[in-house]
Short mmCIF file of C-alpha atoms in Angstrom, two decimals:
data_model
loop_
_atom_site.label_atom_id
_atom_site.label_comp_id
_atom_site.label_asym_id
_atom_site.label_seq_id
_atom_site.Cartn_x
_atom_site.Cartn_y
_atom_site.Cartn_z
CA UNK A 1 -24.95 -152.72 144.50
CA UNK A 2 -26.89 -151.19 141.95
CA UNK A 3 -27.17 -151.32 138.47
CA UNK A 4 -26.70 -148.24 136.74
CA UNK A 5 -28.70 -147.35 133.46
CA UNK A 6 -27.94 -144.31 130.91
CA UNK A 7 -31.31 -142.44 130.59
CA UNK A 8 -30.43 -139.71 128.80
CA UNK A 9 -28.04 -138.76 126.00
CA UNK A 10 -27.18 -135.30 124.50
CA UNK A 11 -24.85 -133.93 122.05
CA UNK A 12 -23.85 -130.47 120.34
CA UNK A 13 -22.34 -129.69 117.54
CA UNK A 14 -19.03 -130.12 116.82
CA UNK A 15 -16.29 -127.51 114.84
CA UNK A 16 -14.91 -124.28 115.14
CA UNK A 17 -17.30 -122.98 117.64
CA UNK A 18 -16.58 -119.21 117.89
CA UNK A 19 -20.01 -118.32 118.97
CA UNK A 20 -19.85 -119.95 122.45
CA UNK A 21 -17.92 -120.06 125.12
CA UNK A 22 -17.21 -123.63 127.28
CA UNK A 23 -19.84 -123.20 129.10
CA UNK A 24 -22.37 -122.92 126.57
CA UNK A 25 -21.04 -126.06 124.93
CA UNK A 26 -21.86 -127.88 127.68
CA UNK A 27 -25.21 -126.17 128.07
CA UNK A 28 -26.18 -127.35 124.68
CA UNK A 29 -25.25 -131.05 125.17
CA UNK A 30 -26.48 -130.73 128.67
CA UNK A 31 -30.05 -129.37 128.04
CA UNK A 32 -30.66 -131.84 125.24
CA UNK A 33 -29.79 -134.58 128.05
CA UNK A 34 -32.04 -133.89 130.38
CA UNK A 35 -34.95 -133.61 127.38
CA UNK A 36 -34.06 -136.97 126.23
CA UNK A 37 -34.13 -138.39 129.97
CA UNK A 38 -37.26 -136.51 130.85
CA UNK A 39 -35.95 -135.56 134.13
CA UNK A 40 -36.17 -131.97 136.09
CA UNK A 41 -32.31 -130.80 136.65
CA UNK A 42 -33.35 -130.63 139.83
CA UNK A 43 -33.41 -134.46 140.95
CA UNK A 44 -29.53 -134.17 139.83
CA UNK A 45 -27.56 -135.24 142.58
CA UNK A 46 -23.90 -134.86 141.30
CA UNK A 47 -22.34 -133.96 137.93
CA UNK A 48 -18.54 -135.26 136.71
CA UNK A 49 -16.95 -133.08 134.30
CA UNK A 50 -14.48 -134.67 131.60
CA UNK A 51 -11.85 -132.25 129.84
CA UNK A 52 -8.80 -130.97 129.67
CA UNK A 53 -8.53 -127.42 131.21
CA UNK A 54 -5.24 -126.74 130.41
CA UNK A 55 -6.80 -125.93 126.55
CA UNK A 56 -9.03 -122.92 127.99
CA UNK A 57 -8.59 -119.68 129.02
CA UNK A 58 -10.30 -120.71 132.41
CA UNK A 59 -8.92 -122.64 134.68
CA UNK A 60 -10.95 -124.27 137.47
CA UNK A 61 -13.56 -125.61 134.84
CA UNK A 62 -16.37 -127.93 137.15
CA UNK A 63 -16.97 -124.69 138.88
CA UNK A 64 -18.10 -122.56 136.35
CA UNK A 65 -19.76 -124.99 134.34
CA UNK A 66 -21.93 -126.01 137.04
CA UNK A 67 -22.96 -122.67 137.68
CA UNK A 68 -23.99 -121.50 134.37
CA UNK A 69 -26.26 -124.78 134.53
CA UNK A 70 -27.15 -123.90 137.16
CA UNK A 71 -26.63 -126.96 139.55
CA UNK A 72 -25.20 -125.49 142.37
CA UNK A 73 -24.77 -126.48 145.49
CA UNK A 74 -24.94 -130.09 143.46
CA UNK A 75 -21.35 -131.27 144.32
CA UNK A 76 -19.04 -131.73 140.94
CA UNK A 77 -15.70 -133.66 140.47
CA UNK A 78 -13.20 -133.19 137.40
CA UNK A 79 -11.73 -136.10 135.40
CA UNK A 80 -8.89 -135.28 133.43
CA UNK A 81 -7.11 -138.35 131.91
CA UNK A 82 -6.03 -136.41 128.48
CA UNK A 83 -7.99 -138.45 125.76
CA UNK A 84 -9.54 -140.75 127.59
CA UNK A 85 -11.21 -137.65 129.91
CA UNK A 86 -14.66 -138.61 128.45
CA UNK A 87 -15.03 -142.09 129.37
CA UNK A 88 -13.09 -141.51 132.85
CA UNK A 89 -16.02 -139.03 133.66
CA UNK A 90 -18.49 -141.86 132.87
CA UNK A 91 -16.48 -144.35 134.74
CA UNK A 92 -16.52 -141.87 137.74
CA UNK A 93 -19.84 -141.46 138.14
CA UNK A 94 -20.57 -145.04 137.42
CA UNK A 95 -18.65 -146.04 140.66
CA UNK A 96 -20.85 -143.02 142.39
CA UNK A 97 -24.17 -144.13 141.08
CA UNK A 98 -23.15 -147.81 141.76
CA UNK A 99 -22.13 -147.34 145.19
CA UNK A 100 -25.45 -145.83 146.44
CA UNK A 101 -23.87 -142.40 147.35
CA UNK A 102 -25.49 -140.94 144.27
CA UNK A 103 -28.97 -141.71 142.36
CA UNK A 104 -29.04 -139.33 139.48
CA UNK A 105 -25.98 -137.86 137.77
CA UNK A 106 -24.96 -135.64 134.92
CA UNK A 107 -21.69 -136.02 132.85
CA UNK A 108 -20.44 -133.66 131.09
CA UNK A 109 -17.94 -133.94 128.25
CA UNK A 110 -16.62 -130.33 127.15
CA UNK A 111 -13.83 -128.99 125.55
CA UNK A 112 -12.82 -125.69 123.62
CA UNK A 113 -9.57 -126.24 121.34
CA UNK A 114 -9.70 -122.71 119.73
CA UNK A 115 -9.16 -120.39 122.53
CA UNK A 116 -5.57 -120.69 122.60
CA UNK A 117 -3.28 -120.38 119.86
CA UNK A 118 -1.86 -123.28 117.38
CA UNK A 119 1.69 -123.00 119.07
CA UNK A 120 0.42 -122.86 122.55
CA UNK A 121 -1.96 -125.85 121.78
CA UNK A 122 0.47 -127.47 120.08
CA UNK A 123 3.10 -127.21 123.61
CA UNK A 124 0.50 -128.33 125.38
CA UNK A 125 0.04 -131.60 123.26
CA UNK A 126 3.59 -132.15 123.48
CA UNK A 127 4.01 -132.38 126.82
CA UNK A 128 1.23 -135.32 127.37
CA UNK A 129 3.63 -137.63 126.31
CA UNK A 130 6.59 -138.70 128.39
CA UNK A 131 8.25 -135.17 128.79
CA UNK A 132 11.82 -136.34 130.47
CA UNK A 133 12.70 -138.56 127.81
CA UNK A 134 10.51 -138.45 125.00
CA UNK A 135 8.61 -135.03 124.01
CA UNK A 136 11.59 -133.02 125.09
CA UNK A 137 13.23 -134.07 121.73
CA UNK A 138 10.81 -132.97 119.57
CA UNK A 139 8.28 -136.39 119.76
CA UNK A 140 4.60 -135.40 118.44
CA UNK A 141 1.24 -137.61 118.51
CA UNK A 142 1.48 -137.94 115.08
CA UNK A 143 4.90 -139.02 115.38
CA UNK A 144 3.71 -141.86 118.11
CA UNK A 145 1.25 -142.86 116.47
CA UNK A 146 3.29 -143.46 113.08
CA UNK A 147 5.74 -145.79 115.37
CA UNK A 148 2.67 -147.83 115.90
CA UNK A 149 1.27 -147.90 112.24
CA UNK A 150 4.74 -148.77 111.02
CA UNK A 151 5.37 -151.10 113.19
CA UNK A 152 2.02 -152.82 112.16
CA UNK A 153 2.83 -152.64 108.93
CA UNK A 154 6.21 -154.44 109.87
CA UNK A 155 5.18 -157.42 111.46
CA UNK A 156 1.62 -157.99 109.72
CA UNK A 157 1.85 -156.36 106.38
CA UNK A 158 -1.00 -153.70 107.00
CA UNK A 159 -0.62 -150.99 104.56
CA UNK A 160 -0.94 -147.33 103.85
CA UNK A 161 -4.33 -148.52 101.96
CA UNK A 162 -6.30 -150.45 104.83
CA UNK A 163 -5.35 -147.66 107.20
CA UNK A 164 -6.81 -144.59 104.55
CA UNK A 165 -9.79 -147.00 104.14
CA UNK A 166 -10.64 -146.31 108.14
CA UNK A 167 -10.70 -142.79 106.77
CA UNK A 168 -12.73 -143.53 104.24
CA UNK A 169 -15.09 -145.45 106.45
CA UNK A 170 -15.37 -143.24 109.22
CA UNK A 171 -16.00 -139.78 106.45
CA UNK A 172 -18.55 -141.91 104.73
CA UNK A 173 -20.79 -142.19 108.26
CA UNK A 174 -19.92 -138.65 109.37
CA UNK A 175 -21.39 -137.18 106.28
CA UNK A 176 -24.55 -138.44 107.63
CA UNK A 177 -24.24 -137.27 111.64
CA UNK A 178 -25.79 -133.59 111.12
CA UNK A 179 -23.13 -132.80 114.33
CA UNK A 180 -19.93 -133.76 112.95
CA UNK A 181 -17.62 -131.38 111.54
CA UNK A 182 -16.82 -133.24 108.60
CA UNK A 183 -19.49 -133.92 106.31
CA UNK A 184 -18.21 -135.12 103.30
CA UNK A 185 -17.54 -138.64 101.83
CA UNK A 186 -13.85 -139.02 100.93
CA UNK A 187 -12.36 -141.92 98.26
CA UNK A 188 -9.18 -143.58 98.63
CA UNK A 189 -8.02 -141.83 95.89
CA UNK A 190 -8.38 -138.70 97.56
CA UNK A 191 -7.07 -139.84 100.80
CA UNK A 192 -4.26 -141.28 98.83
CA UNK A 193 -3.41 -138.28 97.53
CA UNK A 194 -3.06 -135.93 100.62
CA UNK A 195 0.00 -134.55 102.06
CA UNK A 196 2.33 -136.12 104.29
CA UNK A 197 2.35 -135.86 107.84
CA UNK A 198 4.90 -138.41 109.68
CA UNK A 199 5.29 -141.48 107.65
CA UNK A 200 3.31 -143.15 106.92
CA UNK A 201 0.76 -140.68 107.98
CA UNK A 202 -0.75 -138.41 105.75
CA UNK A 203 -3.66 -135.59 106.36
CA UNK A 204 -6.63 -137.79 106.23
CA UNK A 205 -4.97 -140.61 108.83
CA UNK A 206 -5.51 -137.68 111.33
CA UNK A 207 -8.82 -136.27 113.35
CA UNK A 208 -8.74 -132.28 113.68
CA UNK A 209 -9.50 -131.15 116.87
CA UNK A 210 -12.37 -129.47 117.42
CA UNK A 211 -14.80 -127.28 119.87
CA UNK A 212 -17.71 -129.67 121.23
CA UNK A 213 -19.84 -131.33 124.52
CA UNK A 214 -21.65 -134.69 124.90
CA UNK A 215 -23.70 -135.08 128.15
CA UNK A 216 -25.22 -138.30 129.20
CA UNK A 217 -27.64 -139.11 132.55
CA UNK A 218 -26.84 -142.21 134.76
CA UNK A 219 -29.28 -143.00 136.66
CA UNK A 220 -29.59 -145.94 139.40
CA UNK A 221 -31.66 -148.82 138.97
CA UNK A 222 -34.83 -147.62 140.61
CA UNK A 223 -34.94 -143.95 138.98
CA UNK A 224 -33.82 -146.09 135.22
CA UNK A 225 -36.80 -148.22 135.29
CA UNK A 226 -39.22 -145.70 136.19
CA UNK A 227 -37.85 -143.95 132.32
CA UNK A 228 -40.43 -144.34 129.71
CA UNK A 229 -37.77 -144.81 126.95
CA UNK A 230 -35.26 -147.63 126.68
CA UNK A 231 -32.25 -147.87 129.24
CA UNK A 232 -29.15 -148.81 127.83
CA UNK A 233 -27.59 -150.83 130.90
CA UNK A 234 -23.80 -150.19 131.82
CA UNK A 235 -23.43 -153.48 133.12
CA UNK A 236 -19.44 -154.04 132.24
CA UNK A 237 -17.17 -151.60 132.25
CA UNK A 238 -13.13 -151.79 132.78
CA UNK A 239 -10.03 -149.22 132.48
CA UNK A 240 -6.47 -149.83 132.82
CA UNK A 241 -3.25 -148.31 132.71
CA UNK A 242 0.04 -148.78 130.82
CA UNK A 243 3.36 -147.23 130.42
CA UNK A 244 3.90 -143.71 128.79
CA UNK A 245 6.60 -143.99 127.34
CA UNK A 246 6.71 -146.05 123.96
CA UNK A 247 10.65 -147.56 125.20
CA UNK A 248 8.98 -149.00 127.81
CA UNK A 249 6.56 -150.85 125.98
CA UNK A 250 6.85 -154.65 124.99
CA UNK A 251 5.10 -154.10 121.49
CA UNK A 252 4.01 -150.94 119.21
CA UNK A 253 1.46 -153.07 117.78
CA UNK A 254 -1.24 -152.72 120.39
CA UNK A 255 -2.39 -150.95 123.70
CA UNK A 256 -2.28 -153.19 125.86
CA UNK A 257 -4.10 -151.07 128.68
CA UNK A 258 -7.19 -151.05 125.79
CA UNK A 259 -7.05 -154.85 125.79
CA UNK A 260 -7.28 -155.42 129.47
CA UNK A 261 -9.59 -152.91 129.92
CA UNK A 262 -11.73 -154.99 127.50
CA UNK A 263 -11.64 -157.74 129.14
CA UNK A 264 -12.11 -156.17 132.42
CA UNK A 265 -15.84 -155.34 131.18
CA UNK A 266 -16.70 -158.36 128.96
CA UNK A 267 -15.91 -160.72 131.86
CA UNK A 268 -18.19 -158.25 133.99
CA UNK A 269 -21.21 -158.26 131.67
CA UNK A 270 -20.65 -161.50 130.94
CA UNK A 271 -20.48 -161.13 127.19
CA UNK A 272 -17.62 -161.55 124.62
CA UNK A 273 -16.16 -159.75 121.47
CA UNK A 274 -18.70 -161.57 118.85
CA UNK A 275 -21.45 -160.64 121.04
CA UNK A 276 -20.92 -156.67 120.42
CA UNK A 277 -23.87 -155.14 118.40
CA UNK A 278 -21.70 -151.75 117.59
CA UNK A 279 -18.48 -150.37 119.11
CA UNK A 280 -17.20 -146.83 119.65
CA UNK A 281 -13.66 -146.80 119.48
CA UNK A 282 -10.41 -143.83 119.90
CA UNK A 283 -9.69 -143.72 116.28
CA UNK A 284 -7.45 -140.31 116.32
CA UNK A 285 -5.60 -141.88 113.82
CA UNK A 286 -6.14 -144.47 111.61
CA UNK A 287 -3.95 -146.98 112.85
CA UNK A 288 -5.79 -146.52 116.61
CA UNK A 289 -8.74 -147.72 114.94
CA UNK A 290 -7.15 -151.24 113.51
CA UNK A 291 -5.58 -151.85 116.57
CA UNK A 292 -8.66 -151.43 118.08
CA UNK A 293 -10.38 -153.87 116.57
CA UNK A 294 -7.90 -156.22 117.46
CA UNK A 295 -7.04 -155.31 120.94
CA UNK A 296 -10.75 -155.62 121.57
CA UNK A 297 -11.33 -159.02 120.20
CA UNK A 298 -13.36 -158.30 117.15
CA UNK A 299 -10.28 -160.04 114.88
CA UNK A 300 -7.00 -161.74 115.20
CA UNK A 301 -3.75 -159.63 116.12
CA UNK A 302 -2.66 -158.36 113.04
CA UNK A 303 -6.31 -158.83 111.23
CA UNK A 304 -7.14 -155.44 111.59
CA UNK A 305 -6.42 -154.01 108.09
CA UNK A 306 -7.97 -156.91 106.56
CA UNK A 307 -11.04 -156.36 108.93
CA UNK A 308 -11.42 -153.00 107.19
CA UNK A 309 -11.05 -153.95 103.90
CA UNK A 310 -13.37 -156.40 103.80
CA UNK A 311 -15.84 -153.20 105.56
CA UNK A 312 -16.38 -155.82 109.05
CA UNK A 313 -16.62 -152.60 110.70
CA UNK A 314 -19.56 -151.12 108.58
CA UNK A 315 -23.39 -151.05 109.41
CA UNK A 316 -23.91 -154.97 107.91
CA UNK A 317 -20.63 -156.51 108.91
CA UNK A 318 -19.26 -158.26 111.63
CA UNK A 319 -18.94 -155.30 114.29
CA UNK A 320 -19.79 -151.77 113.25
CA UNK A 321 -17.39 -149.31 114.20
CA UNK A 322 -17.45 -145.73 115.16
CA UNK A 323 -20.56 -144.85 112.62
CA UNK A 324 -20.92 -141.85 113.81
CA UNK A 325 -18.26 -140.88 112.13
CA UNK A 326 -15.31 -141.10 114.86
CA UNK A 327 -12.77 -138.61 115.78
CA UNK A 328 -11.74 -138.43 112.24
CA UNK A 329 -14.74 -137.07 110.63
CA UNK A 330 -16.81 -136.21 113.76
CA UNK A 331 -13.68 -134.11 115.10
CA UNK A 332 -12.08 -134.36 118.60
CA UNK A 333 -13.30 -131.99 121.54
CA UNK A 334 -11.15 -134.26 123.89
CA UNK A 335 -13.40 -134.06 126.80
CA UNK A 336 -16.35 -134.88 124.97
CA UNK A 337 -14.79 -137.78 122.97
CA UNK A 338 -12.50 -139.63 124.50
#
């Protein structure tokens, strides 16, 4: 099988984006793709869409995408896997690149969070969780996510401090990505200081969602070493599955699916935790982000709110983190992001 190399990288600007439509998202992130990978669109053999389509006015979202780039009769496949849409895309074309039925592929990560409004978004967020015996009594994300900070803060004495200092970390690298809709270092104090949310959430624990693409080429290993430009290899790469509903899991503490998902690719690329240069990471709130490090390898269960503190995951520490600025300063167009 063949190796399959990323050639080409593009992505637009997220935020409120009321001066283009879906389709011109993707156009943005996808044109600056194929100028990074110096390739002509038309040596594309196959393009997976990540998003969510459920968010947009329009439905039946690969088809109109790839005609406005205008890729047709290119075949194209949708991945929707809620927040993880993004790297499920990747993943998809990975496998098609990697099992010689495709040589050259785009993927597409778009997603318009404005069209609809805040209640209808906010039913539709509700019912990703478990909807028979969870969301139907009121459960939020922000809610979930709280279960897991608290019960981090339980059993390993993280606190409300190390998980605003993600914040903190994650504002301080956004304010210098010129595409992230936050742009503006934050302190503790301030973070300290914002309103409540679900305990022991408060505002700036939370990404905002956001309008935004991200486009990337894959490329097989004959087409990647004919690139003039460095190929970053995907030589490892895992996924994995775990319960929906929070009753059903053994600890609040972790994601386990994220763990074995890590593995999955380390043991692949035959590489280990200390061996990653920089990590990208679903930080939606700030307690995904600690777990993260942990669930990944990069410190000891329950070391995760020291590992911030002591800035391991900035530019000069152990293993950067998400310095781009990560959902929580960069914003969260879930097809583009997760």
């Amino acid at each position: 099988m063949t190796r399959v190399g990323i050639i080409g990288i593009g992505h637009g600007q997220f935020g409120r984006r009321s001066d283009a439509t879906v389709q011109e998202l993707a156009f943005e992130a996808f044109r600056e793709a194929i100028q990074d990978a110096q390739i002509d669109p038309k040596d594309i053999d196959g393009t997976v869409i990540g998003s969510v389509p459920e968010y947009h006015k329009q439905r039946s979202l690969p088809g109109v995408v790839q005609e406005y780039l205008n890729l047709n009769p290119t075949p194209t496949w949708l991945t929707e896997v809620a927040c993880a849409s993004g790297s499920a895309a990747i993943r998809t074309a990975w496998m098609g690149i990697r099992s010689g039925a495709h040589r050259l592929m785009a993927v597409i990560g778009c997603q318009k969070m404005t069209e609809l409004s805040t209640p209808e978004i906010l039913a539709l967020m509700g019912r990703v969780g478990e909807v028979q015996w969870e969301s139907i009594f009121g459960t939020t994300f922000p809610a979930y996510y709280a279960m897991f900070a608290q019960s981090h803060m339980h059993e390993y004495g993280t606190t409300r401090e190390q998980l605003l200092l993600v914040a903190v970390k994650n504002h301080f690298y956004g304010a210098k990505n010129p595409n992230a809709l936050f742009r503006k270092e934050i302190t503790i104090e301030k973070a300290l200081a914002s309103d409540p949310v679900s305990d022991p959430f408060q505002v700036y624990d939370c990404c905002a969602n956001a309008d935004g693409a991200a486009c990337v080429i894959l490329a097989s290993e004959e087409i990647a070493k004919e690139s003039s430009k460095p190929v970053a290899w995907l030589d490892g790469v895992g996924c994995a599955t775990a319960s929906m509903s929070v009753l059903r899991r053994p600890s609040l503490t972790g994601l386990p699916s994220a763990e074995t998902a890590a593995l999955t690719a380390y043991e692949m690329a035959g590489v280990g935790p200390k061996d990653i240069k920089v990590a990208e990471v679903h930080d939606c709130f700030t307690i995904a982000e600690i777990m993260a490090y942990e669930d990944l390898g990069f410190c000891e269960k329950g070391a995760g709110g020291r590992f911030i503190e002591d800035k391991q995951s900035y530019i000069g520490g152990q293993t950067p983190v998400n310095v781009d600025g990560g959902l929580k300063a960069k914003g969260h167009p879930i097809g583009a992001t997760g």
